[in-house]
Amino acid sequence: MEITEVGEIVARASLPAMATVSLSLSQQLQGSSRAMVAVPSLLSFSLLLVSAFFNIADCGSIGVNYGRVANNLPTAAKVVELLKSQGLDRVKVYDTDPAVLHALSGSGIKVTVDLPNQQLFAAAKSTSFAKTWVQRNVAAYYPHTEIEAIAVGNEVFVDPSNTTKFLVPAMKNIHEALVKLNLHSDIKVSSPIALSALQNSYPSSAGSFRPELIEPVFKPMLDFLRQTGSFLMVNAYPFFAYESNTDVISLDYALFRENPGVVDAGNGLRYFSLFDAQIDAVFAAMSALKYDDIRLVVTETGWPSKGDENENGASIQNAAAYNGNLIRRILTGGGTPLRPKADLTVYLFALFNENNKFGPTSERNYGLFYPNEEKVYDIPFTVEGLKNYHDRRSPVSGNQPGAGSPANGEGGGGVSKSTTGTTWCVASGEAGKEKLQAALDFACGEGGADCHPIQPGATCYNPNTIEAHASFAFNSYYQKNGRKMGTCYFGGAAYVVTQPPKYGSCEFPTGY
């Protein structure tokens, strides 16, 4: 969920195309209130067992992502004290900022650092670059700063800079640098993937990787993870699946609440949460390639506490329920239905609300804390804290769209589809290259825009300028979101036009 990360929102949903969702599936997902009253579900029984053995259960591990795309965050030293005060002993950062790594020194907090996508090419092509990078950004701080993993890139496969082919070579060179420094036994190398890397994710038993990525990327990457004793990093967001499919996914199923469950016809397993279904789709994809022995770490998951008018489910109550129930699930619940013994390490996204992020209002409201260090909602992060924790359901039932909207100051610059004729979204040349590039990365990545036409050799690659490419991506995002209010904003880097944009021979679509 950083502005440089990538992944298609629709593909991240653990559902097929809506046209293929059967009525029976809809009924299963939505559940029956009568059935829930008449017969105690397996989930209820499981929770009773958890309660009975609470003091001895400490299965998985909870960490947090410390993103810093904001201009109002506390100092790194204060952040470390905040983490310690909350019992959070794992943190993942998106770079190797010296101030952050120095502040974490001696804290006892385990750290995952990131080599950014922009440096994949250099790390892949130059072993000396990789060695220097590891010396300066890892070895210089270890072991006082307990770096336990290096994330090489982040959701690389739909990176608009087309860095996929450099991923595995970069991972190997970074690992080799660790070997030369005798750090490879303590520090693992991996790379976070989004669920957009899956060709199929529903049902979970049919999980499979995108065919074009299997031979060039996944097989060599999984071989590497096996050989080095590492794990696959996965970013999973049930929120996106729910937000786009509220008609077939019950809120209880998305928020780990009691529900009748959904039976996977492929393996007969019953799922009580969308999170488990998404993770098992990845396990199934690995199993299909004969990599059942690879562990998995969830490097990002979360739920926004606020969203735009069309972002169904984005609310403080739902964010508290998702993260609170997830923490209880991980710290007391063991593995997934497919891999019940696979205790998971999960990193919540994110530590703070980040006010400089692009995209819809939700992007700036995934934080567990406000920048002043106050909790956005009160949930515990430890087994001890869970003893007195209860999911406090809102008295208002049904799907709750987010309260924020461009009309309330959270965005602006958009035009509603319902009040205009055909419109397009284009980049503002006055925004500057840095701002346009950041917004382009978001649109092609987290925003789910179709950016294939602006890849090298494709129909809209020329003219090869940041403004032309950003305009195409912004417009794709705008059209895919129904030209809704606020979807042509990008932090002030875009605006709406009523005439078809002209960039060479490239045609801008008006709908999807």
Short mmCIF file of C-alpha atoms in Angstrom, two decimals:
data_model
loop_
_atom_site.label_atom_id
_atom_site.label_comp_id
_atom_site.label_asym_id
_atom_site.label_seq_id
_atom_site.Cartn_x
_atom_site.Cartn_y
_atom_site.Cartn_z
CA MET A 1 0.00 0.00 0.00
CA GLU A 2 2.90 2.37 -0.40
CA ILE A 3 2.54 4.75 -3.35
CA THR A 4 5.23 2.82 -5.20
CA GLU A 5 3.68 -0.58 -4.72
CA VAL A 6 1.58 -2.34 -7.31
CA GLY A 7 -1.32 -4.78 -7.52
CA GLU A 8 -4.69 -4.82 -9.20
CA ILE A 9 -7.57 -4.29 -6.81
CA VAL A 10 -10.01 -6.55 -8.61
CA ALA A 11 -7.51 -9.38 -8.87
CA ARG A 12 -6.81 -9.13 -5.15
CA ALA A 13 -10.41 -10.11 -4.43
CA SER A 14 -10.76 -13.79 -3.69
CA LEU A 15 -13.69 -14.06 -6.10
CA PRO A 16 -14.24 -14.89 -9.75
CA ALA A 17 -15.70 -12.42 -12.22
CA MET A 18 -19.11 -11.41 -10.98
CA ALA A 19 -20.78 -13.06 -13.96
CA THR A 20 -19.61 -16.45 -12.73
CA VAL A 21 -20.75 -16.13 -9.12
CA SER A 22 -23.63 -18.57 -8.68
CA LEU A 23 -26.75 -17.99 -6.67
CA SER A 24 -25.80 -20.81 -4.35
CA LEU A 25 -22.48 -19.10 -3.63
CA SER A 26 -24.31 -15.86 -2.93
CA GLN A 27 -26.55 -17.66 -0.47
CA GLN A 28 -23.58 -19.33 1.20
CA LEU A 29 -21.64 -16.10 1.53
CA GLN A 30 -24.57 -14.12 2.85
CA GLY A 31 -25.60 -16.92 5.19
CA SER A 32 -28.88 -17.62 6.91
CA SER A 33 -29.72 -15.98 10.20
CA ARG A 34 -32.09 -18.82 11.03
CA ALA A 35 -29.37 -21.42 10.52
CA MET A 36 -27.03 -19.40 12.71
CA VAL A 37 -29.58 -19.36 15.53
CA ALA A 38 -30.62 -23.02 15.23
CA VAL A 39 -27.19 -24.66 14.94
CA PRO A 40 -24.00 -23.38 16.60
CA SER A 41 -21.36 -22.96 13.90
CA LEU A 42 -17.95 -24.57 13.93
CA LEU A 43 -16.52 -21.08 14.45
CA SER A 44 -18.45 -20.69 17.71
CA PHE A 45 -17.09 -24.01 18.91
CA SER A 46 -13.57 -22.99 17.90
CA LEU A 47 -13.85 -19.74 19.83
CA LEU A 48 -14.95 -21.67 22.91
CA LEU A 49 -11.88 -23.87 22.63
CA VAL A 50 -9.70 -20.81 22.20
CA SER A 51 -11.19 -19.30 25.32
CA ALA A 52 -10.61 -22.48 27.30
CA PHE A 53 -6.93 -22.68 26.39
CA PHE A 54 -6.24 -18.97 26.10
CA ASN A 55 -3.30 -18.83 28.44
CA ILE A 56 -1.28 -21.45 26.58
CA ALA A 57 -2.10 -20.43 23.00
CA ASP A 58 0.39 -18.15 21.33
CA CYS A 59 0.47 -19.39 17.77
CA GLY A 60 1.23 -16.71 15.24
CA SER A 61 2.90 -13.33 15.35
CA ILE A 62 1.67 -9.78 14.71
CA GLY A 63 3.78 -6.99 13.22
CA VAL A 64 3.02 -3.63 11.68
CA ASN A 65 4.00 -1.71 8.56
CA TYR A 66 5.62 1.65 9.35
CA GLY A 67 4.92 3.75 6.26
CA ARG A 68 5.99 7.38 6.17
CA VAL A 69 4.21 8.98 3.20
CA ALA A 70 3.17 11.90 5.38
CA ASN A 71 4.47 15.24 6.61
CA ASN A 72 3.13 15.14 10.17
CA LEU A 73 4.48 11.96 11.75
CA PRO A 74 6.32 11.72 15.09
CA THR A 75 10.07 11.19 15.19
CA ALA A 76 11.46 7.70 14.69
CA ALA A 77 12.51 7.60 18.35
CA LYS A 78 8.93 8.31 19.46
CA VAL A 79 7.62 5.69 17.04
CA VAL A 80 9.88 3.04 18.57
CA GLU A 81 8.60 3.93 22.04
CA LEU A 82 5.03 3.69 20.73
CA LEU A 83 5.69 0.22 19.29
CA LYS A 84 7.19 -0.99 22.55
CA SER A 85 4.34 0.45 24.61
CA GLN A 86 1.84 -1.52 22.52
CA GLY A 87 3.76 -4.79 22.70
CA LEU A 88 4.50 -4.77 18.97
CA ASP A 89 7.81 -6.57 18.43
CA ARG A 90 7.91 -6.75 14.63
CA VAL A 91 7.96 -3.87 12.16
CA LYS A 92 8.30 -3.62 8.40
CA VAL A 93 9.63 -0.48 6.72
CA TYR A 94 9.67 0.48 3.05
CA ASP A 95 13.28 1.63 2.83
CA THR A 96 16.44 1.71 4.95
CA ASP A 97 16.22 5.20 6.40
CA PRO A 98 19.18 5.66 8.81
CA ALA A 99 17.13 7.60 11.37
CA VAL A 100 14.60 4.76 11.59
CA LEU A 101 17.17 1.97 11.75
CA HIS A 102 19.24 3.82 14.37
CA ALA A 103 16.11 4.42 16.47
CA LEU A 104 15.28 0.70 16.36
CA SER A 105 18.76 -0.22 17.60
CA GLY A 106 18.62 -2.05 20.91
CA SER A 107 14.82 -2.00 20.98
CA GLY A 108 14.36 -5.76 20.67
CA ILE A 109 12.00 -5.15 17.74
CA LYS A 110 12.55 -7.40 14.72
CA VAL A 111 12.78 -5.46 11.45
CA THR A 112 12.06 -6.16 7.79
CA VAL A 113 13.65 -3.62 5.43
CA ASP A 114 12.96 -2.98 1.76
CA LEU A 115 15.08 -2.59 -1.34
CA PRO A 116 12.83 -0.35 -3.50
CA ASN A 117 11.58 -1.34 -6.95
CA GLN A 118 13.63 1.48 -8.44
CA GLN A 119 16.84 -0.30 -7.42
CA LEU A 120 15.97 -3.77 -8.72
CA PHE A 121 17.78 -3.21 -12.02
CA ALA A 122 21.02 -2.20 -10.32
CA ALA A 123 20.82 -5.02 -7.76
CA ALA A 124 20.15 -7.57 -10.53
CA LYS A 125 22.90 -6.39 -12.87
CA SER A 126 25.69 -5.67 -10.39
CA THR A 127 26.89 -7.94 -7.59
CA SER A 128 29.04 -5.07 -6.34
CA PHE A 129 25.97 -2.84 -6.05
CA ALA A 130 24.16 -5.57 -4.12
CA LYS A 131 27.11 -6.08 -1.78
CA THR A 132 27.50 -2.34 -1.17
CA TRP A 133 23.77 -1.97 -0.56
CA VAL A 134 23.80 -4.77 2.02
CA GLN A 135 26.91 -3.40 3.72
CA ARG A 136 25.50 0.14 4.01
CA ASN A 137 21.86 -0.65 4.75
CA VAL A 138 21.93 -3.95 6.65
CA ALA A 139 25.35 -4.95 7.98
CA ALA A 140 26.02 -1.43 9.27
CA TYR A 141 23.07 -1.76 11.69
CA TYR A 142 22.96 -5.49 12.46
CA PRO A 143 22.78 -7.03 15.05
CA HIS A 144 21.95 -4.04 17.29
CA THR A 145 19.05 -3.36 14.95
CA GLU A 146 17.49 -6.81 14.63
CA ILE A 147 16.99 -6.96 10.87
CA GLU A 148 15.44 -10.36 10.13
CA ALA A 149 14.40 -10.03 6.49
CA ILE A 150 14.92 -8.03 3.32
CA ALA A 151 11.95 -7.43 1.03
CA VAL A 152 13.45 -7.11 -2.46
CA GLY A 153 10.97 -4.89 -4.27
CA ASN A 154 7.29 -4.67 -3.48
CA GLU A 155 4.43 -6.10 -5.60
CA VAL A 156 6.71 -6.03 -8.63
CA PHE A 157 4.67 -7.87 -11.26
CA VAL A 158 2.60 -4.92 -12.47
CA ASP A 159 5.19 -2.26 -11.71
CA PRO A 160 4.80 0.35 -14.50
CA SER A 161 8.59 0.45 -14.77
CA ASN A 162 8.48 -3.20 -15.96
CA THR A 163 11.00 -4.59 -13.45
CA THR A 164 9.68 -8.16 -13.19
CA LYS A 165 12.59 -9.75 -15.07
CA PHE A 166 15.06 -8.24 -12.58
CA LEU A 167 13.36 -9.58 -9.46
CA VAL A 168 14.87 -13.04 -8.99
CA PRO A 169 18.40 -12.02 -10.08
CA ALA A 170 18.23 -9.13 -7.59
CA MET A 171 17.09 -11.48 -4.82
CA LYS A 172 19.95 -13.86 -5.57
CA ASN A 173 22.55 -11.09 -5.58
CA ILE A 174 21.29 -9.65 -2.30
CA HIS A 175 21.41 -13.12 -0.74
CA GLU A 176 24.91 -13.72 -2.07
CA ALA A 177 26.00 -10.46 -0.46
CA LEU A 178 24.59 -11.72 2.86
CA VAL A 179 26.51 -14.98 2.39
CA LYS A 180 29.78 -13.10 1.91
CA LEU A 181 29.11 -11.20 5.12
CA ASN A 182 28.02 -14.37 6.93
CA LEU A 183 24.56 -12.95 7.62
CA HIS A 184 22.51 -15.33 5.45
CA SER A 185 21.55 -17.63 8.32
CA ASP A 186 19.94 -14.79 10.28
CA ILE A 187 18.49 -12.58 7.54
CA LYS A 188 16.11 -13.97 4.93
CA VAL A 189 15.42 -12.57 1.45
CA SER A 190 11.99 -12.54 -0.17
CA SER A 191 9.62 -10.25 -2.11
CA PRO A 192 5.99 -9.32 -1.36
CA ILE A 193 3.45 -10.31 -4.02
CA ALA A 194 -0.10 -9.03 -4.37
CA LEU A 195 -2.98 -11.39 -5.10
CA SER A 196 -2.95 -10.01 -8.63
CA ALA A 197 -0.12 -12.50 -9.16
CA LEU A 198 -2.78 -15.21 -9.13
CA GLN A 199 -4.59 -16.30 -12.28
CA ASN A 200 -7.34 -17.88 -10.15
CA SER A 201 -8.13 -17.21 -6.52
CA TYR A 202 -11.65 -18.60 -6.23
CA PRO A 203 -12.38 -21.14 -5.00
CA SER A 204 -9.26 -21.37 -2.87
CA SER A 205 -8.56 -24.93 -4.03
CA ALA A 206 -8.26 -23.64 -7.62
CA GLY A 207 -5.61 -21.08 -6.70
CA SER A 208 -2.97 -20.74 -9.42
CA PHE A 209 -0.31 -18.26 -10.46
CA ARG A 210 -0.54 -16.28 -13.68
CA PRO A 211 0.81 -18.60 -16.39
CA GLU A 212 3.14 -16.01 -17.92
CA LEU A 213 4.89 -15.65 -14.54
CA ILE A 214 5.37 -19.32 -13.66
CA GLU A 215 8.48 -20.27 -15.64
CA PRO A 216 10.34 -16.93 -15.70
CA VAL A 217 9.57 -15.86 -12.11
CA PHE A 218 7.69 -18.15 -9.73
CA LYS A 219 9.54 -21.40 -10.23
CA PRO A 220 13.00 -19.83 -9.88
CA MET A 221 11.80 -17.64 -6.99
CA LEU A 222 10.23 -20.55 -5.10
CA ASP A 223 13.36 -22.62 -5.76
CA PHE A 224 15.38 -19.79 -4.27
CA LEU A 225 13.11 -19.54 -1.21
CA ARG A 226 13.38 -23.30 -0.68
CA GLN A 227 17.15 -23.36 -1.04
CA THR A 228 17.67 -20.44 1.34
CA GLY A 229 15.09 -21.49 3.93
CA SER A 230 13.09 -18.33 3.30
CA PHE A 231 9.35 -17.71 2.89
CA LEU A 232 6.94 -16.17 0.40
CA MET A 233 5.70 -12.69 1.29
CA VAL A 234 2.06 -11.99 0.41
CA ASN A 235 -0.08 -8.83 0.63
CA ALA A 236 -3.79 -9.63 1.07
CA TYR A 237 -6.70 -7.20 1.45
CA PRO A 238 -10.16 -8.72 1.99
CA PHE A 239 -11.47 -5.14 2.08
CA PHE A 240 -11.11 -4.80 -1.68
CA ALA A 241 -13.03 -8.01 -2.30
CA TYR A 242 -15.83 -6.94 0.04
CA GLU A 243 -15.93 -3.33 -1.13
CA SER A 244 -16.45 -4.41 -4.75
CA ASN A 245 -18.86 -7.28 -4.05
CA THR A 246 -21.10 -6.34 -1.14
CA ASP A 247 -23.99 -8.13 -2.82
CA VAL A 248 -22.37 -11.56 -2.47
CA ILE A 249 -19.93 -11.25 0.44
CA SER A 250 -21.36 -10.86 3.92
CA LEU A 251 -19.68 -8.33 6.16
CA ASP A 252 -19.41 -10.95 8.90
CA TYR A 253 -17.42 -13.21 6.56
CA ALA A 254 -15.05 -10.36 5.73
CA LEU A 255 -14.60 -9.29 9.37
CA PHE A 256 -13.94 -12.70 11.00
CA ARG A 257 -17.31 -12.63 12.74
CA GLU A 258 -19.54 -15.64 13.33
CA ASN A 259 -21.09 -16.86 10.07
CA PRO A 260 -22.22 -20.15 8.49
CA GLY A 261 -19.04 -20.40 6.45
CA VAL A 262 -18.44 -21.24 2.80
CA VAL A 263 -17.59 -24.74 1.62
CA ASP A 264 -14.90 -25.03 -1.04
CA ALA A 265 -16.30 -27.58 -3.49
CA GLY A 266 -12.79 -28.43 -4.64
CA ASN A 267 -11.41 -29.65 -1.31
CA GLY A 268 -14.47 -29.86 0.95
CA LEU A 269 -13.05 -27.41 3.48
CA ARG A 270 -15.31 -24.85 5.14
CA TYR A 271 -14.08 -21.26 5.34
CA PHE A 272 -15.26 -18.79 7.95
CA SER A 273 -13.24 -15.79 6.74
CA LEU A 274 -12.30 -14.26 3.43
CA PHE A 275 -8.76 -13.77 4.72
CA ASP A 276 -8.26 -17.52 5.14
CA ALA A 277 -9.73 -18.13 1.69
CA GLN A 278 -7.30 -15.67 0.10
CA ILE A 279 -4.26 -17.10 1.87
CA ASP A 280 -5.22 -20.67 1.02
CA ALA A 281 -5.52 -19.68 -2.65
CA VAL A 282 -1.82 -18.78 -2.50
CA PHE A 283 -0.99 -22.04 -0.70
CA ALA A 284 -2.91 -23.92 -3.41
CA ALA A 285 -1.02 -22.08 -6.15
CA MET A 286 2.29 -23.10 -4.56
CA SER A 287 1.07 -26.66 -4.10
CA ALA A 288 0.13 -26.87 -7.79
CA LEU A 289 3.81 -26.25 -8.58
CA LYS A 290 4.97 -28.77 -5.92
CA TYR A 291 6.19 -26.21 -3.38
CA ASP A 292 4.13 -27.31 -0.40
CA ASP A 293 7.10 -26.86 1.90
CA ILE A 294 7.42 -23.07 1.43
CA ARG A 295 6.26 -20.98 4.38
CA LEU A 296 4.17 -17.83 3.95
CA VAL A 297 4.25 -14.46 5.71
CA VAL A 298 1.46 -11.93 5.23
CA THR A 299 3.43 -8.72 4.79
CA GLU A 300 0.39 -6.46 4.45
CA THR A 301 -3.27 -6.62 5.38
CA GLY A 302 -5.64 -4.04 6.81
CA TRP A 303 -8.95 -2.21 6.61
CA PRO A 304 -9.50 1.56 6.18
CA SER A 305 -11.29 3.55 8.88
CA LYS A 306 -12.59 6.08 6.37
CA GLY A 307 -13.32 6.16 2.65
CA ASP A 308 -15.07 7.97 -0.14
CA GLU A 309 -18.82 7.71 -0.64
CA ASN A 310 -18.44 4.74 -2.99
CA GLU A 311 -15.99 2.81 -0.77
CA ASN A 312 -18.44 0.47 0.92
CA GLY A 313 -17.38 -0.79 4.30
CA ALA A 314 -14.69 1.79 5.05
CA SER A 315 -15.45 2.84 8.63
CA ILE A 316 -13.87 2.97 12.06
CA GLN A 317 -16.18 0.23 13.34
CA ASN A 318 -15.30 -2.15 10.52
CA ALA A 319 -11.58 -1.39 10.67
CA ALA A 320 -11.58 -2.09 14.41
CA ALA A 321 -13.48 -5.34 13.88
CA TYR A 322 -11.24 -6.55 11.05
CA ASN A 323 -7.93 -5.82 12.72
CA GLY A 324 -9.06 -6.79 16.22
CA ASN A 325 -10.56 -10.09 15.12
CA LEU A 326 -7.58 -10.77 12.83
CA ILE A 327 -5.18 -10.29 15.73
CA ARG A 328 -7.24 -12.70 17.87
CA ARG A 329 -7.35 -15.13 14.96
CA ILE A 330 -3.56 -15.05 14.42
CA LEU A 331 -2.45 -15.10 18.05
CA THR A 332 -4.84 -17.89 19.08
CA GLY A 333 -6.10 -19.63 15.96
CA GLY A 334 -3.31 -21.62 14.34
CA GLY A 335 -3.11 -21.90 10.56
CA THR A 336 -5.61 -21.93 7.72
CA PRO A 337 -8.12 -24.66 6.76
CA LEU A 338 -5.70 -25.93 4.10
CA ARG A 339 -2.62 -25.65 6.31
CA PRO A 340 -3.85 -25.84 9.91
CA LYS A 341 -0.33 -26.12 11.32
CA ALA A 342 1.02 -23.11 9.41
CA ASP A 343 1.17 -20.48 12.16
CA LEU A 344 1.23 -17.16 10.38
CA THR A 345 3.20 -13.98 10.88
CA VAL A 346 1.01 -11.07 9.78
CA TYR A 347 1.96 -7.41 9.37
CA LEU A 348 -0.92 -4.96 9.77
CA PHE A 349 -1.15 -2.05 7.39
CA ALA A 350 -0.45 0.47 8.70
CA LEU A 351 0.93 2.13 11.80
CA PHE A 352 -0.23 5.67 10.94
CA ASN A 353 -2.69 7.45 8.72
CA GLU A 354 -0.52 8.92 5.94
CA ASN A 355 -1.75 12.25 4.62
CA ASN A 356 0.43 12.46 1.49
CA LYS A 357 -0.74 9.28 -0.19
CA PHE A 358 -2.49 9.40 -3.55
CA GLY A 359 -5.78 7.82 -4.49
CA PRO A 360 -9.15 7.58 -2.74
CA THR A 361 -9.70 8.69 0.84
CA SER A 362 -9.17 5.16 2.12
CA GLU A 363 -5.51 5.27 1.07
CA ARG A 364 -4.86 7.90 3.73
CA ASN A 365 -6.83 6.14 6.44
CA TYR A 366 -5.43 2.66 7.04
CA GLY A 367 -3.62 3.75 10.18
CA LEU A 368 -3.95 2.14 13.59
CA PHE A 369 -2.81 5.48 15.04
CA TYR A 370 -3.23 9.14 14.21
CA PRO A 371 0.02 11.10 13.75
CA ASN A 372 -0.39 12.44 17.32
CA GLU A 373 0.01 8.78 18.48
CA GLU A 374 -3.62 8.43 19.59
CA LYS A 375 -5.34 5.20 18.58
CA VAL A 376 -7.83 5.48 15.73
CA TYR A 377 -9.73 2.68 17.51
CA ASP A 378 -8.98 0.65 20.59
CA ILE A 379 -7.71 -2.86 19.89
CA PRO A 380 -4.98 -4.90 21.62
CA PHE A 381 -1.90 -6.32 19.91
CA THR A 382 -0.90 -9.03 22.39
CA VAL A 383 -2.33 -12.27 23.79
CA GLU A 384 -2.54 -10.65 27.21
CA GLY A 385 -4.49 -7.71 25.83
CA LEU A 386 -6.93 -10.02 24.06
CA LYS A 387 -8.23 -11.42 27.36
CA ASN A 388 -10.50 -8.42 27.80
CA TYR A 389 -11.12 -7.70 24.13
CA HIS A 390 -14.57 -7.94 22.55
CA ASP A 391 -15.61 -7.06 19.02
CA ARG A 392 -18.09 -4.25 19.56
CA ARG A 393 -20.54 -4.43 16.70
CA SER A 394 -22.12 -1.21 15.49
CA PRO A 395 -25.82 -0.86 16.42
CA VAL A 396 -26.43 -0.02 12.77
CA SER A 397 -26.52 -3.17 10.63
CA GLY A 398 -25.75 -3.54 6.95
CA ASN A 399 -22.97 -2.26 4.75
CA GLN A 400 -21.56 1.04 5.91
CA PRO A 401 -19.97 3.23 3.24
CA GLY A 402 -17.20 5.53 4.34
CA ALA A 403 -18.14 8.92 5.73
CA GLY A 404 -15.53 10.92 3.86
CA SER A 405 -16.13 12.26 0.38
CA PRO A 406 -14.61 14.90 -1.90
CA ALA A 407 -17.52 17.16 -1.03
CA ASN A 408 -16.29 17.14 2.56
CA GLY A 409 -12.81 18.21 1.64
CA GLU A 410 -11.25 14.77 1.16
CA GLY A 411 -10.23 15.11 -2.48
CA GLY A 412 -12.02 17.19 -5.07
CA GLY A 413 -11.25 17.95 -8.67
CA GLY A 414 -13.59 15.24 -9.95
CA VAL A 415 -16.79 15.29 -11.95
CA SER A 416 -19.70 12.98 -11.23
CA LYS A 417 -20.67 10.62 -14.03
CA SER A 418 -24.32 11.19 -13.28
CA THR A 419 -24.14 14.93 -13.93
CA THR A 420 -21.94 15.12 -17.02
CA GLY A 421 -21.59 13.78 -20.51
CA THR A 422 -18.45 12.00 -21.69
CA THR A 423 -15.37 13.17 -19.82
CA TRP A 424 -11.73 12.15 -19.54
CA CYS A 425 -9.03 12.53 -16.89
CA VAL A 426 -5.57 13.87 -17.83
CA ALA A 427 -2.36 14.73 -16.04
CA SER A 428 -1.46 18.29 -15.13
CA GLY A 429 1.88 19.27 -16.60
CA GLU A 430 2.30 21.75 -13.77
CA ALA A 431 2.35 19.00 -11.14
CA GLY A 432 6.01 18.20 -11.77
CA LYS A 433 7.67 14.91 -12.73
CA GLU A 434 8.09 13.60 -9.19
CA LYS A 435 4.45 14.06 -8.28
CA LEU A 436 3.27 12.65 -11.62
CA GLN A 437 5.51 9.60 -11.25
CA ALA A 438 4.21 8.86 -7.76
CA ALA A 439 0.61 9.21 -8.95
CA LEU A 440 1.37 7.07 -12.03
CA ASP A 441 2.80 4.34 -9.79
CA PHE A 442 -0.37 4.37 -7.73
CA ALA A 443 -2.73 4.32 -10.72
CA CYS A 444 -0.93 1.42 -12.43
CA GLY A 445 -0.46 -0.41 -9.16
CA GLU A 446 -2.85 -0.15 -6.25
CA GLY A 447 -5.39 1.73 -8.37
CA GLY A 448 -5.77 -1.14 -10.83
CA ALA A 449 -5.58 0.99 -13.99
CA ASP A 450 -4.92 -0.81 -17.28
CA CYS A 451 -1.35 0.29 -18.00
CA HIS A 452 -0.43 -2.39 -20.52
CA PRO A 453 -0.91 0.02 -23.49
CA ILE A 454 1.86 2.31 -22.16
CA GLN A 455 4.47 -0.43 -21.77
CA PRO A 456 7.42 -0.40 -24.22
CA GLY A 457 6.29 -1.43 -27.70
CA ALA A 458 2.59 -1.16 -26.90
CA THR A 459 0.06 1.07 -28.68
CA CYS A 460 0.27 4.06 -26.33
CA TYR A 461 3.94 3.91 -25.34
CA ASN A 462 4.67 6.87 -27.63
CA PRO A 463 5.04 9.68 -26.92
CA ASN A 464 7.31 8.36 -24.18
CA THR A 465 6.75 11.20 -21.69
CA ILE A 466 5.70 11.11 -18.07
CA GLU A 467 2.73 13.40 -18.78
CA ALA A 468 1.41 11.25 -21.63
CA HIS A 469 1.79 8.01 -19.71
CA ALA A 470 0.29 9.49 -16.55
CA SER A 471 -2.67 10.87 -18.53
CA PHE A 472 -3.45 7.44 -19.97
CA ALA A 473 -3.18 5.77 -16.56
CA PHE A 474 -5.21 8.46 -14.78
CA ASN A 475 -7.95 8.19 -17.38
CA SER A 476 -8.04 4.40 -17.13
CA TYR A 477 -8.47 4.66 -13.35
CA TYR A 478 -11.12 7.38 -13.79
CA GLN A 479 -13.14 5.40 -16.34
CA LYS A 480 -12.87 2.10 -14.44
CA ASN A 481 -14.30 3.84 -11.38
CA GLY A 482 -17.30 5.10 -13.32
CA ARG A 483 -16.02 8.70 -13.48
CA LYS A 484 -17.10 9.11 -9.88
CA MET A 485 -16.44 12.24 -7.89
CA GLY A 486 -12.85 12.37 -6.63
CA THR A 487 -11.40 9.74 -9.00
CA CYS A 488 -9.63 12.36 -11.13
CA TYR A 489 -7.63 14.06 -8.42
CA PHE A 490 -4.34 12.24 -7.66
CA GLY A 491 -3.24 14.79 -5.10
CA GLY A 492 -3.91 17.67 -7.51
CA ALA A 493 -1.92 16.07 -10.34
CA ALA A 494 -4.92 15.56 -12.63
CA TYR A 495 -8.05 17.28 -13.92
CA VAL A 496 -11.16 16.49 -15.98
CA VAL A 497 -11.55 17.47 -19.65
CA THR A 498 -14.57 17.26 -21.95
CA GLN A 499 -12.66 16.74 -25.22
CA PRO A 500 -10.81 13.49 -26.12
CA PRO A 501 -7.13 13.80 -25.15
CA LYS A 502 -4.59 13.78 -28.01
CA TYR A 503 -1.26 12.04 -27.47
CA GLY A 504 0.06 10.80 -30.80
CA SER A 505 -2.19 8.09 -32.22
CA CYS A 506 -3.23 6.79 -28.78
CA GLU A 507 -6.96 6.56 -28.15
CA PHE A 508 -8.18 7.07 -24.60
CA PRO A 509 -11.08 4.77 -23.58
CA THR A 510 -14.33 6.20 -22.25
CA GLY A 511 -15.55 3.17 -20.37
CA TYR A 512 -14.77 -0.37 -19.23
#
